[in-house]
Structures are given as structure tokens and as C-alpha cells.
Short mmCIF file of C-alpha atoms in Angstrom, two decimals:
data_model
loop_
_atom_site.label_atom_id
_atom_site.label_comp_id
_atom_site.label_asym_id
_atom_site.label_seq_id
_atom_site.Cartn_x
_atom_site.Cartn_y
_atom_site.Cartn_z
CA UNK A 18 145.79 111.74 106.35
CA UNK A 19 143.05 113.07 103.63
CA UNK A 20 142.66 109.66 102.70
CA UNK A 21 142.05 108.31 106.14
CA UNK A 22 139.86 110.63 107.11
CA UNK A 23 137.57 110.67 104.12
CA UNK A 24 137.55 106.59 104.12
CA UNK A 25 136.31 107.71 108.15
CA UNK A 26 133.38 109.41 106.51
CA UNK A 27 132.61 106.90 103.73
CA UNK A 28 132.34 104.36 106.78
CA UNK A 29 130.39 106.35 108.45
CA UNK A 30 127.77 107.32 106.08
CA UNK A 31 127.46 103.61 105.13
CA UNK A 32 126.55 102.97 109.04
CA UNK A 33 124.12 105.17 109.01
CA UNK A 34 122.73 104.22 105.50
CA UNK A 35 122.74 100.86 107.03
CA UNK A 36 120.69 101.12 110.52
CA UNK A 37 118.09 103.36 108.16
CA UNK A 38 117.54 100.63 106.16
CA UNK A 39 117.41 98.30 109.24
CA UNK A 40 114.67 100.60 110.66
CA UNK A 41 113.07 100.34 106.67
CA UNK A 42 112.83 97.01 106.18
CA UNK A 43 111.26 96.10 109.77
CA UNK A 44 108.52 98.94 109.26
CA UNK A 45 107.64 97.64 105.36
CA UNK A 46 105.25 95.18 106.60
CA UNK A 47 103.19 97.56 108.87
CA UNK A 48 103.15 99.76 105.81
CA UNK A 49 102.38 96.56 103.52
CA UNK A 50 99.55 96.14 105.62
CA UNK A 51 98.20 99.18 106.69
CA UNK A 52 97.82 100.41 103.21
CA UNK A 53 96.45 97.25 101.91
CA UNK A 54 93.95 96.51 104.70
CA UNK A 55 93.18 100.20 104.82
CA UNK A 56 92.70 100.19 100.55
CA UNK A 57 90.23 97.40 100.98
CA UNK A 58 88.04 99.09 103.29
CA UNK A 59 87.75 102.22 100.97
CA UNK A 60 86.93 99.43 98.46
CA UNK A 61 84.36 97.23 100.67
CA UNK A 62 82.64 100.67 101.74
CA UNK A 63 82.23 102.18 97.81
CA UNK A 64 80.16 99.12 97.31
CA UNK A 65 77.17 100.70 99.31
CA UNK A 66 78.44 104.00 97.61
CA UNK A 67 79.15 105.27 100.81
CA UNK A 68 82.68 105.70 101.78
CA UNK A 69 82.56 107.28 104.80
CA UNK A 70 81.18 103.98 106.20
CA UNK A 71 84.81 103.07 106.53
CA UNK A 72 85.19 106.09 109.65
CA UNK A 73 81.61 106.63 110.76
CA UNK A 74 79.74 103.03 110.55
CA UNK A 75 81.47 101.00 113.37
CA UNK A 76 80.78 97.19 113.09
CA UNK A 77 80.56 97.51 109.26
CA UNK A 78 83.22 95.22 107.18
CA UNK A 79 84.70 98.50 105.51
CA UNK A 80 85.15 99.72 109.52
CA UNK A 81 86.90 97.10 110.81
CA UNK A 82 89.33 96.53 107.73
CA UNK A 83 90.15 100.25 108.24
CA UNK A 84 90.77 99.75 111.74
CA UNK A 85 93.48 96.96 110.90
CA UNK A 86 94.74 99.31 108.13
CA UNK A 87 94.94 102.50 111.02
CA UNK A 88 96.44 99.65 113.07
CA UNK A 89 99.50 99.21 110.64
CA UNK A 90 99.90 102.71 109.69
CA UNK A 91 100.17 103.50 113.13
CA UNK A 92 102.90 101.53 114.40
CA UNK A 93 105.13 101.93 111.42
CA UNK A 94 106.39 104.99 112.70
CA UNK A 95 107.14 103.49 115.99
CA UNK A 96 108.78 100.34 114.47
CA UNK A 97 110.66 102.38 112.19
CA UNK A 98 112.88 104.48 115.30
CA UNK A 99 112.90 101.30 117.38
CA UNK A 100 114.21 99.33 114.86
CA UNK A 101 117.13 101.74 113.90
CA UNK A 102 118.11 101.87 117.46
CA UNK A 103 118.04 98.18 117.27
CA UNK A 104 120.26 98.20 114.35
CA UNK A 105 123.14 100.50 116.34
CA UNK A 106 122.63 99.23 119.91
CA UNK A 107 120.81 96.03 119.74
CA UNK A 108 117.98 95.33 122.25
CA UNK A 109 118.93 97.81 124.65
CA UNK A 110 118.08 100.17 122.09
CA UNK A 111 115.03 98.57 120.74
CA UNK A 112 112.35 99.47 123.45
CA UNK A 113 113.71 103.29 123.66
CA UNK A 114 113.67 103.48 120.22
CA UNK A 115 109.90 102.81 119.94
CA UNK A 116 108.51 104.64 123.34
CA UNK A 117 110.74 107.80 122.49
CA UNK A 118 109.72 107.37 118.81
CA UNK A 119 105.64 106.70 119.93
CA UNK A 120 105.28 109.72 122.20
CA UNK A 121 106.72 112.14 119.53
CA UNK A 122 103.69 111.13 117.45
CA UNK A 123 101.01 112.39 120.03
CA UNK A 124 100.17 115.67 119.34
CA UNK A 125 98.58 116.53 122.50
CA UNK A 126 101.75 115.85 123.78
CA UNK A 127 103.97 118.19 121.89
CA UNK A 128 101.56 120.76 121.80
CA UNK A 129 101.77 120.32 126.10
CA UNK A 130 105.64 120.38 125.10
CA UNK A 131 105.36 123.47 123.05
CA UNK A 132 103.38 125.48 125.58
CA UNK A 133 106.13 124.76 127.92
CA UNK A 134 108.79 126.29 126.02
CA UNK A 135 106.75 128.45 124.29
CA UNK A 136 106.91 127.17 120.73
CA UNK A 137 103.16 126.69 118.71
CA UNK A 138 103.02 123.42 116.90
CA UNK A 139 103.38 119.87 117.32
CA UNK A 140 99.48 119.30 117.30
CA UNK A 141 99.91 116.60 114.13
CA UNK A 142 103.26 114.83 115.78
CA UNK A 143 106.28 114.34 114.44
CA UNK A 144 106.03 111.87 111.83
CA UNK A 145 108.83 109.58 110.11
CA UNK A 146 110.91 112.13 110.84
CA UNK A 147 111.29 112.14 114.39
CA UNK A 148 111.09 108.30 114.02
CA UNK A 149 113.99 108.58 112.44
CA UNK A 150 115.54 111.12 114.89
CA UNK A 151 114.67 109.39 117.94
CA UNK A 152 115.50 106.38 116.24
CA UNK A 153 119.65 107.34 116.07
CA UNK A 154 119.75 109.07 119.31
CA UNK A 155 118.16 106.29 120.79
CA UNK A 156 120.51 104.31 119.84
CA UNK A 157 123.75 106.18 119.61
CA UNK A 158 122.80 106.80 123.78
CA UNK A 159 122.13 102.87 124.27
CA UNK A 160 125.03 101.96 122.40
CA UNK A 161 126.87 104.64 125.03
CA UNK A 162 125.54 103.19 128.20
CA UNK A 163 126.28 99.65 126.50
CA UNK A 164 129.87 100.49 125.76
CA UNK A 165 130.45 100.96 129.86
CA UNK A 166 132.27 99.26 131.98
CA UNK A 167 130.32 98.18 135.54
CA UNK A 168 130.52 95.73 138.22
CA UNK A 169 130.03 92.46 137.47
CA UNK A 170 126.61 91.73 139.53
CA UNK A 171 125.10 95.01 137.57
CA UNK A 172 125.85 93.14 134.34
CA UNK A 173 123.00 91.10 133.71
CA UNK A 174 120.99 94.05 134.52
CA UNK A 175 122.11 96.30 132.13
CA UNK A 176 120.35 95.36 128.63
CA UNK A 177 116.82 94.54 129.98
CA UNK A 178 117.05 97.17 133.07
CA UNK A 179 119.28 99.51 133.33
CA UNK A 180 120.12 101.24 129.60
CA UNK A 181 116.70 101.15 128.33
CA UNK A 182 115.69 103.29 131.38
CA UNK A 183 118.74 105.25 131.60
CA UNK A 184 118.47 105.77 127.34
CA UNK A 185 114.73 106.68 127.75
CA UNK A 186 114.81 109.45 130.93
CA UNK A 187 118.16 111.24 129.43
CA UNK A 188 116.41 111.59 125.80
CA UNK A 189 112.65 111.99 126.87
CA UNK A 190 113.00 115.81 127.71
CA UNK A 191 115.31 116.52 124.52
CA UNK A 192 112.75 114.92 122.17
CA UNK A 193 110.01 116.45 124.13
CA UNK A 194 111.27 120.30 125.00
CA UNK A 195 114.05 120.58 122.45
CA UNK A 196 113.68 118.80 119.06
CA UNK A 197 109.85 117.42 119.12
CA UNK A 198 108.15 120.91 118.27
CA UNK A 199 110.75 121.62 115.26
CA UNK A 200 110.42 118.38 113.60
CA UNK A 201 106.57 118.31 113.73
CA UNK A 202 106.00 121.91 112.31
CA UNK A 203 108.97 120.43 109.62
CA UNK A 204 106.95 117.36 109.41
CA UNK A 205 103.56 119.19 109.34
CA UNK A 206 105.14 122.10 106.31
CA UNK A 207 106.34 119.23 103.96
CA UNK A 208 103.20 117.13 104.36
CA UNK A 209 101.17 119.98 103.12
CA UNK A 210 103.75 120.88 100.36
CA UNK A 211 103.11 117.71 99.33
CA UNK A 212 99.70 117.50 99.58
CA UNK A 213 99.53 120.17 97.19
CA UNK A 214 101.69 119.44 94.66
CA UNK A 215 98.96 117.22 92.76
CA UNK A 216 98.31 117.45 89.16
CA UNK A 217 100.71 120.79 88.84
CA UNK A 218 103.40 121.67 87.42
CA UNK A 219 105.50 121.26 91.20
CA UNK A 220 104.06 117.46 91.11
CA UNK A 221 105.98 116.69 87.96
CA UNK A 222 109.13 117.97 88.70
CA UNK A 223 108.64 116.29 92.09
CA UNK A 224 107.95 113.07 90.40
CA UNK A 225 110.83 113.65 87.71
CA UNK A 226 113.15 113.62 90.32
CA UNK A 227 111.97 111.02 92.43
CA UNK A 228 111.98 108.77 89.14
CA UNK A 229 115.15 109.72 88.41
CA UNK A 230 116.89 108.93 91.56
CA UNK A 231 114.98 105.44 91.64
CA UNK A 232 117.00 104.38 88.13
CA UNK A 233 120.28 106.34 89.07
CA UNK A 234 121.75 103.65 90.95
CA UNK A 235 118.97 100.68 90.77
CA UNK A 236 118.88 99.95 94.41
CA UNK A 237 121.56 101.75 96.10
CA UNK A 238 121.79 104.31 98.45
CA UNK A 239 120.09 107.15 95.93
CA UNK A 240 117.27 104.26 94.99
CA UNK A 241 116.91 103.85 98.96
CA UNK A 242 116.30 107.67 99.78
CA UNK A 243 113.59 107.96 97.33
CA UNK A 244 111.68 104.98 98.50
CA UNK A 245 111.95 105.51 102.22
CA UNK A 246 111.19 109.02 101.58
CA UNK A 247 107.86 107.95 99.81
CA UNK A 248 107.20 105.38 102.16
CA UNK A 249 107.38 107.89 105.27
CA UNK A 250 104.58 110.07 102.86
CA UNK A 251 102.30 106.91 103.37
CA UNK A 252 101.31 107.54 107.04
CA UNK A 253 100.50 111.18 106.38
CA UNK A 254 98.09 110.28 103.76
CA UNK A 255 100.20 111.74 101.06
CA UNK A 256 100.31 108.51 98.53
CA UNK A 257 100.73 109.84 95.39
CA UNK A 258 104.94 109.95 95.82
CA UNK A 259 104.79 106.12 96.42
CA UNK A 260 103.02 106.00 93.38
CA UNK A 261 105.66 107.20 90.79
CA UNK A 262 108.41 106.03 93.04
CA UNK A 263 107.12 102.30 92.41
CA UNK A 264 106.14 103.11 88.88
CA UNK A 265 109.68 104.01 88.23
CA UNK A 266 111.27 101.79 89.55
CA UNK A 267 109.42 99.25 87.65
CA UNK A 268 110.44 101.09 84.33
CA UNK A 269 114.26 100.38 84.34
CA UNK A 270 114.08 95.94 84.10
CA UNK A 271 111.18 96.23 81.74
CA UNK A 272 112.23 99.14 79.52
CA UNK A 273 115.88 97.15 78.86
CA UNK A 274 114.23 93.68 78.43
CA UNK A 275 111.95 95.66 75.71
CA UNK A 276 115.01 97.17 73.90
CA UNK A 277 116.75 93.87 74.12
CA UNK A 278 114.11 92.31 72.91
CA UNK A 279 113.91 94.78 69.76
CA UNK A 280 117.14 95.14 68.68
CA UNK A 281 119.35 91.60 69.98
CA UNK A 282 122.10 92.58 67.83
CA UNK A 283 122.87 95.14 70.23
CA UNK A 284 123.53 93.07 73.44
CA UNK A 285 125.51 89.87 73.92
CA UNK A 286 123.64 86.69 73.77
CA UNK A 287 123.32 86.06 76.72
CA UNK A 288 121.55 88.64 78.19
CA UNK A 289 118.72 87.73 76.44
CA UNK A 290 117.84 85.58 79.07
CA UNK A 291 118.12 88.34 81.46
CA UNK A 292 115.75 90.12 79.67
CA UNK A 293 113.01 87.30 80.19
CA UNK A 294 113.63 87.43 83.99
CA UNK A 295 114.03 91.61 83.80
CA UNK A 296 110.08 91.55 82.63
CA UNK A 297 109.68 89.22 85.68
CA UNK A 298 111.45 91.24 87.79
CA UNK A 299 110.34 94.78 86.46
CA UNK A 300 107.03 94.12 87.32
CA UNK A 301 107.70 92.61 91.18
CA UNK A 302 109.08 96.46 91.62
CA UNK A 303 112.83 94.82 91.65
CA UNK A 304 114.38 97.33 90.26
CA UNK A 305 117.85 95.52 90.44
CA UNK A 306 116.88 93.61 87.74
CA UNK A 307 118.42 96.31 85.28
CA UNK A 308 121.99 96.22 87.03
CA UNK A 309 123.47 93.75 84.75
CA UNK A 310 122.67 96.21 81.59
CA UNK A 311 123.89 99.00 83.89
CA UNK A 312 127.18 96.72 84.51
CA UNK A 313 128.01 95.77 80.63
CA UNK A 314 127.17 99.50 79.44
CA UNK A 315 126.58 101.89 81.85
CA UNK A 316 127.74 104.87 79.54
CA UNK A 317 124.67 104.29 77.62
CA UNK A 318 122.29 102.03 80.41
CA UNK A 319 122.38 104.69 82.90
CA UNK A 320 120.82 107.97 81.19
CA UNK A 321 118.37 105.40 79.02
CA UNK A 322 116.87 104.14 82.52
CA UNK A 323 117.34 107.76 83.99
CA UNK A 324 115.05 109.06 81.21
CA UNK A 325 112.45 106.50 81.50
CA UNK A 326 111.74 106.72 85.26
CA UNK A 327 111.94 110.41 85.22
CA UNK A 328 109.14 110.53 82.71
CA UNK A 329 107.17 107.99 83.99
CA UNK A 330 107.68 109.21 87.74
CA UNK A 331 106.67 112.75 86.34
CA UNK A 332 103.48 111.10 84.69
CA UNK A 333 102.62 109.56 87.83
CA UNK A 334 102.45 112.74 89.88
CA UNK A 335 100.91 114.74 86.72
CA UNK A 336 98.24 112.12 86.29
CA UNK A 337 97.77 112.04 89.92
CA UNK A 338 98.00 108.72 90.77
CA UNK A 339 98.17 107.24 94.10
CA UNK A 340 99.17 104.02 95.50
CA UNK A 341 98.66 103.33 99.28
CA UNK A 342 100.93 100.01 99.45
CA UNK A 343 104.63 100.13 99.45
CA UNK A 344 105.53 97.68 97.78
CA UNK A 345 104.49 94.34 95.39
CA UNK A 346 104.66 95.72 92.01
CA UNK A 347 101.97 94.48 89.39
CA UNK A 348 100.40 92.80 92.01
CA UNK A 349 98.96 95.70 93.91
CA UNK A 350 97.84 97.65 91.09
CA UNK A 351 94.34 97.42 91.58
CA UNK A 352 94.92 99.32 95.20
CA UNK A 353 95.59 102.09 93.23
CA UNK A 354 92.90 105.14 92.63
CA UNK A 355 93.81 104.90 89.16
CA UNK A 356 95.06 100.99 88.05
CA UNK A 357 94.75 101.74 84.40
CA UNK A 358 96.84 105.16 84.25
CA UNK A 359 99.04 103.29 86.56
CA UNK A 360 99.84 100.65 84.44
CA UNK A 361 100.07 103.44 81.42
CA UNK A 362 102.54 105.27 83.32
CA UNK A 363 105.12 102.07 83.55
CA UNK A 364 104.52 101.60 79.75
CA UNK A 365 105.65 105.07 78.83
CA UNK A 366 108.93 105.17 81.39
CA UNK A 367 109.76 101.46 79.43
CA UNK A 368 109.46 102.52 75.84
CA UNK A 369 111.51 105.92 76.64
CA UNK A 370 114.06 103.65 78.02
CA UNK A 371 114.15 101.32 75.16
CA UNK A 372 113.61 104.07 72.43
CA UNK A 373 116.66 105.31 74.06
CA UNK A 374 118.69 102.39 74.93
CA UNK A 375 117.96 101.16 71.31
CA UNK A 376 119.30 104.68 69.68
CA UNK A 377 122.16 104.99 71.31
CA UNK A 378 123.61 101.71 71.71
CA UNK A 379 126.06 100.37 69.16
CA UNK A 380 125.72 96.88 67.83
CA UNK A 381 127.45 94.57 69.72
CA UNK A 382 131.35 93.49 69.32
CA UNK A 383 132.34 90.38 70.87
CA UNK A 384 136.39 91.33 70.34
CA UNK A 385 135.74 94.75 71.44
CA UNK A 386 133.49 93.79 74.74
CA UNK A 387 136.24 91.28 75.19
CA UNK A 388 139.14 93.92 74.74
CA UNK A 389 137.56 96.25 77.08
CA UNK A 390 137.24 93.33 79.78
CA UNK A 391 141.24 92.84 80.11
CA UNK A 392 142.00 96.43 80.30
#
């Protein structure tokens, strides 16, 4: 029975791991854009040393790249809830998702809502995080309504029609009047924690442990919270997490490849050629480019890659450096306030993990590797 019902939760949690990442990977390319076109108009307007040409001078190039940037930025948030509704309800969901998860963002509106019920706050919206809320009830009430038996001739009616409406009127006054204020003055408190934790000692242990949980499992569900976590950050203007996230989870590919590289006697031959495609790899931001290292040895792999992000995530937020795109590795360096200390960063996380990796690795055994195979 213990069994059953903890193999319940597992299943569970893997559901909802699963429609997040649904609601992730549909909003990545509003954030890819945003923050690129929105990097290039700081860029176009510090030309003419005047940065503020990018808000204030409409019809300038810097203006209207910013506008496309604002443009992305903006309806990530949106995408993000419909999305995850999409992922538990399919299209019925998909429409709630986004209104429900669009008017949470309005602050006029939840400030209106928190006048009502007499709760101050709201005035920035809710951010990513009533996305994400509105996202699963969205959903989890579609899915409901879908799940219903009705007459035949009301069919048809019911995924275009009839649930999105039905989905959108039963959860519009509980986002609005019941869970809208909280999450924004949440929302609004750890957007301002963050905002200050730059360059002290707060910002390192924040990017320590963001580092740390981008090498622990190289892609999987602890790699995934960081990342959406920092990605979320982006549309607050709080960049500087995305930053050592991607720095980090550059470090684990690169840092083995390096310590392969140095000491060959202590890996099996042929994971040489995984180190040539780990460098590759490494610097696309793939951080699953480690996870054959991690599968041989992970006794050993794991705390060298650990080590390495955590420093170089930690180095990141010390140095305070920011990076407005979410993802594209090497590529989207020069987007960053700081492209040099940036690149510095990912060196230092790699040659902790392959000063470690090197140490503590034994020379490789062909009869023992084998031996440990068929038990």
C-alpha cells in the first residue's frame, strides 16, 4: 500500500514537472527574443552615448528594437500559463491559460482587485508566478469540464465554446479576489530580494546554489528548477541569475573534456571522443553533455561538476554579471554587460572541475570497469 501510494506521488510530481516544462519550452523563444532584441537596442542607443534613446526617442533604431524586445518579454508570461494549461487540458485549456495568466499581469487591475477585498499590492502584477498558477488551475478546471459527459449535439461545442468560457468565468474571480494580490506582493518581495543581492555576499551564495543545482543532475528535474527559475527573473529585469545559471551549466561538459584531456589514463578510450563533442556541447549551454562521465563514475563526476558550477555560478553573481538571453551559450556572450568576466567565469567553474575530477579519479582499469558492469 506504501509502495502504491508513493509510486502515486512519483507520477504525479513527474506530471507536473512535465506540463512546467511544456509551459518552458513554448515561452523560451519570447524570452530568446525579447532579451536579444531588447540587448541590441541598449547596444544601438550607447552608440550616440545616450541610452535612454532606447525609452524616450520614439522612431530611433534603438526605440523600435526595444519595442520588439518589450514585445517578447511581454508575452512570455502569458505563453508560459497558456501553454501549461495546454500541456494538461489541451486546447480547451490553451486560451484560459493565457487571458487568466495576461490579466494577472496588469497591475491596475489587481490593485482594483485589492481595493475590493481590501488587500494593498498588486500594482507590479503577478509575474511568472501567477503564470504558473493560473497556468495549472487553468488547466486542471479545463481538463474537468473536458472529462464530462454531455449530449451529443453540445459536443462539438465544448473545446472551442463551451470549457474555455466556463474555465475562464469560474477562475477569473479566484485569480482576481483570492490569489492575484498574494502572488504579486510574493512576486514583487523576491524581485527586489533579488535585485539586491548584487555584488554581496547574499549574491554568491545565491549563485553557489543555483550553480550547484545546474551540475547536480545535468538536465533533470533539479537542472530544470534553476533555469526556469532564472528565466522567470528575466521579465522583471533581474538578469544577473540567468547569468551564472548559463555560466554553470556550461562548466560541467567543458571542465570533464579538460580533465580528460589532461590526464587520458584516467578514462576509457573512448570517451575521449566525448570529450571533443563535451567542448562542443559545453559551450552551446548543453549541459547534458557531461552525463556520460556522470554515468561511468558518478562517485567521483558528480561533486567534481558540483564544485565547478558552484564556483563559477558564485563568481557570476559576485562579479555581477548579467545576461538578458536565456539561452545559446558562447554565442550570446557579447549580450552580456560584462562578455569578458563572463567568459572568465566558465573558465574558472571548468578548471575546478578538472583540478578535481583529475585528483580524485583513479587511473583507469579495464578488468575492474568491466567487473563492476556484470555486477
Amino acid at each position: 500500500m506504501a509502495n502504491d501510494a508513493e509510486d502515486a506521488v512519483r507520477s504525479y510530481l513527474t506530471s507536473v514537472k512535465e506540463d512546467l516544462m511544456t509551459g518552458v519550452s513554448f515561452m523560451i523563444p519570447f524570452v530568446t527574443i525579447g532579451g536579444i532584441f531588447l540587448a541590441l537596442g541598449y547596444a544601438v542607443a550607447s552608440l550616440s552615448n545616450n541610452v535612454q534613446d532606447v525609452f524616450n526617442s520614439t522612431g530611433t533604431a534603438g526605440w523600435f528594437l526595444a519595442q520588439v524586445g518589450n514585445a517578447g518579454l511581454t508575452l512570455m508570461v502569458p505563453v508560459l500559463g497558456a501553454y501549461i494549461a495546454y500541456a494538461i487540458a489541451d486546447r480547451p485549456g490553451l486560451a484560459p491559460g493565457f487571458i487568466l495568466s495576461y490579466i494577472i499581469q496588469q497591475g491596475n487591475v489587481l490593485q482594483a482587485a485589492g481595493d475590493v477585498i481590501g488587500l494593498q499590492g498588486g500594482s507590479a502584477g503577478a509575474g511568472y508566478l501567477g503564470a504558473i498558477v493560473a497556468g495549472f488551475l487553468a488547466g486542471i478546471v479545463a481538463r474537468w469540464f473536458k472529462e464530462r459527459d454531455v449530449p451529443e449535439f453540445i459536443a462539438p461545442m465544448m473545446p472551442v465554446l463551451l470549457i474555455p468560457v466556463a474555465t475562464t468565468a469560474v477562475l477569473t474571480p479566484v485569480l482576481l479576489f483570492v490569489l492575484g494580490v498574494p502572488i504579486s506582493i510574493a512576486n514583487a518581495g523576491l524581485t527586489e530580494f533579488l535585485s539586491n543581492m548584487q555584488g554581496g555576499g547574499q549574491a554568491i551564495v545565491l549563485g553557489a546554489l543555483l550553480g550547484a543545482m545546474m551540475a547536480a543532475d545535468m538536465g533533470g528535474p533539479i537542472n530544470k528548477v534553476a533555469y526556469v527559475f532564472s528565466v522567470g527573473l528575466i521579465s522583471e529585469g533581474v538578469t544577473a541569475p540567468m547569468a551564472a545559471v548559463m555560466i554553470a551549466g556550461m562548466v560541467p561538459p567543458i571542465g570533464l573534456a579538460l580533465s580528460n584531456f589532461i590526464a587520458p589514463q584516467k578514462y576509457a578510450a573512448e570517451m575521449y571522443e566525448n570529450a571533443k563533442s563535451g567542448v562542443l556541447l559545453g559551450f552551446s549551454f548543453i549541459t547534458e553533455g557531461a552525463i556520460p562521465y556522470a554515468a561511468a563514475d558518478p562517485a567521483r563526476v558528480i561533486p567534481s561538476v558540483v564544485a565547478g558550477s558552484a564556483v563559477a555560478g558564485a563568481a557570476s553573481m559576485a562579479l555581477g554579471v548579467n545576461m538578458p538571453a536565456p539561452h545559446g551559450g558562447i554565442f550570446v556572450v557579447p549580450l552580456s554587460n560584462q562578455p569578458f568576466m563572463f567568459i572568465a567565469c566558465i573558465l574558472l567553474g571548468s578548471i575546478v572541475t578538472a583540478v578535481i575530477a583529475t585528483a580524485i579519479k583513479p587511473n583507469f582499469d579495464a578488468k575492474v570497469a568491466a567487473q563492476s558492469s556484470d555486477d
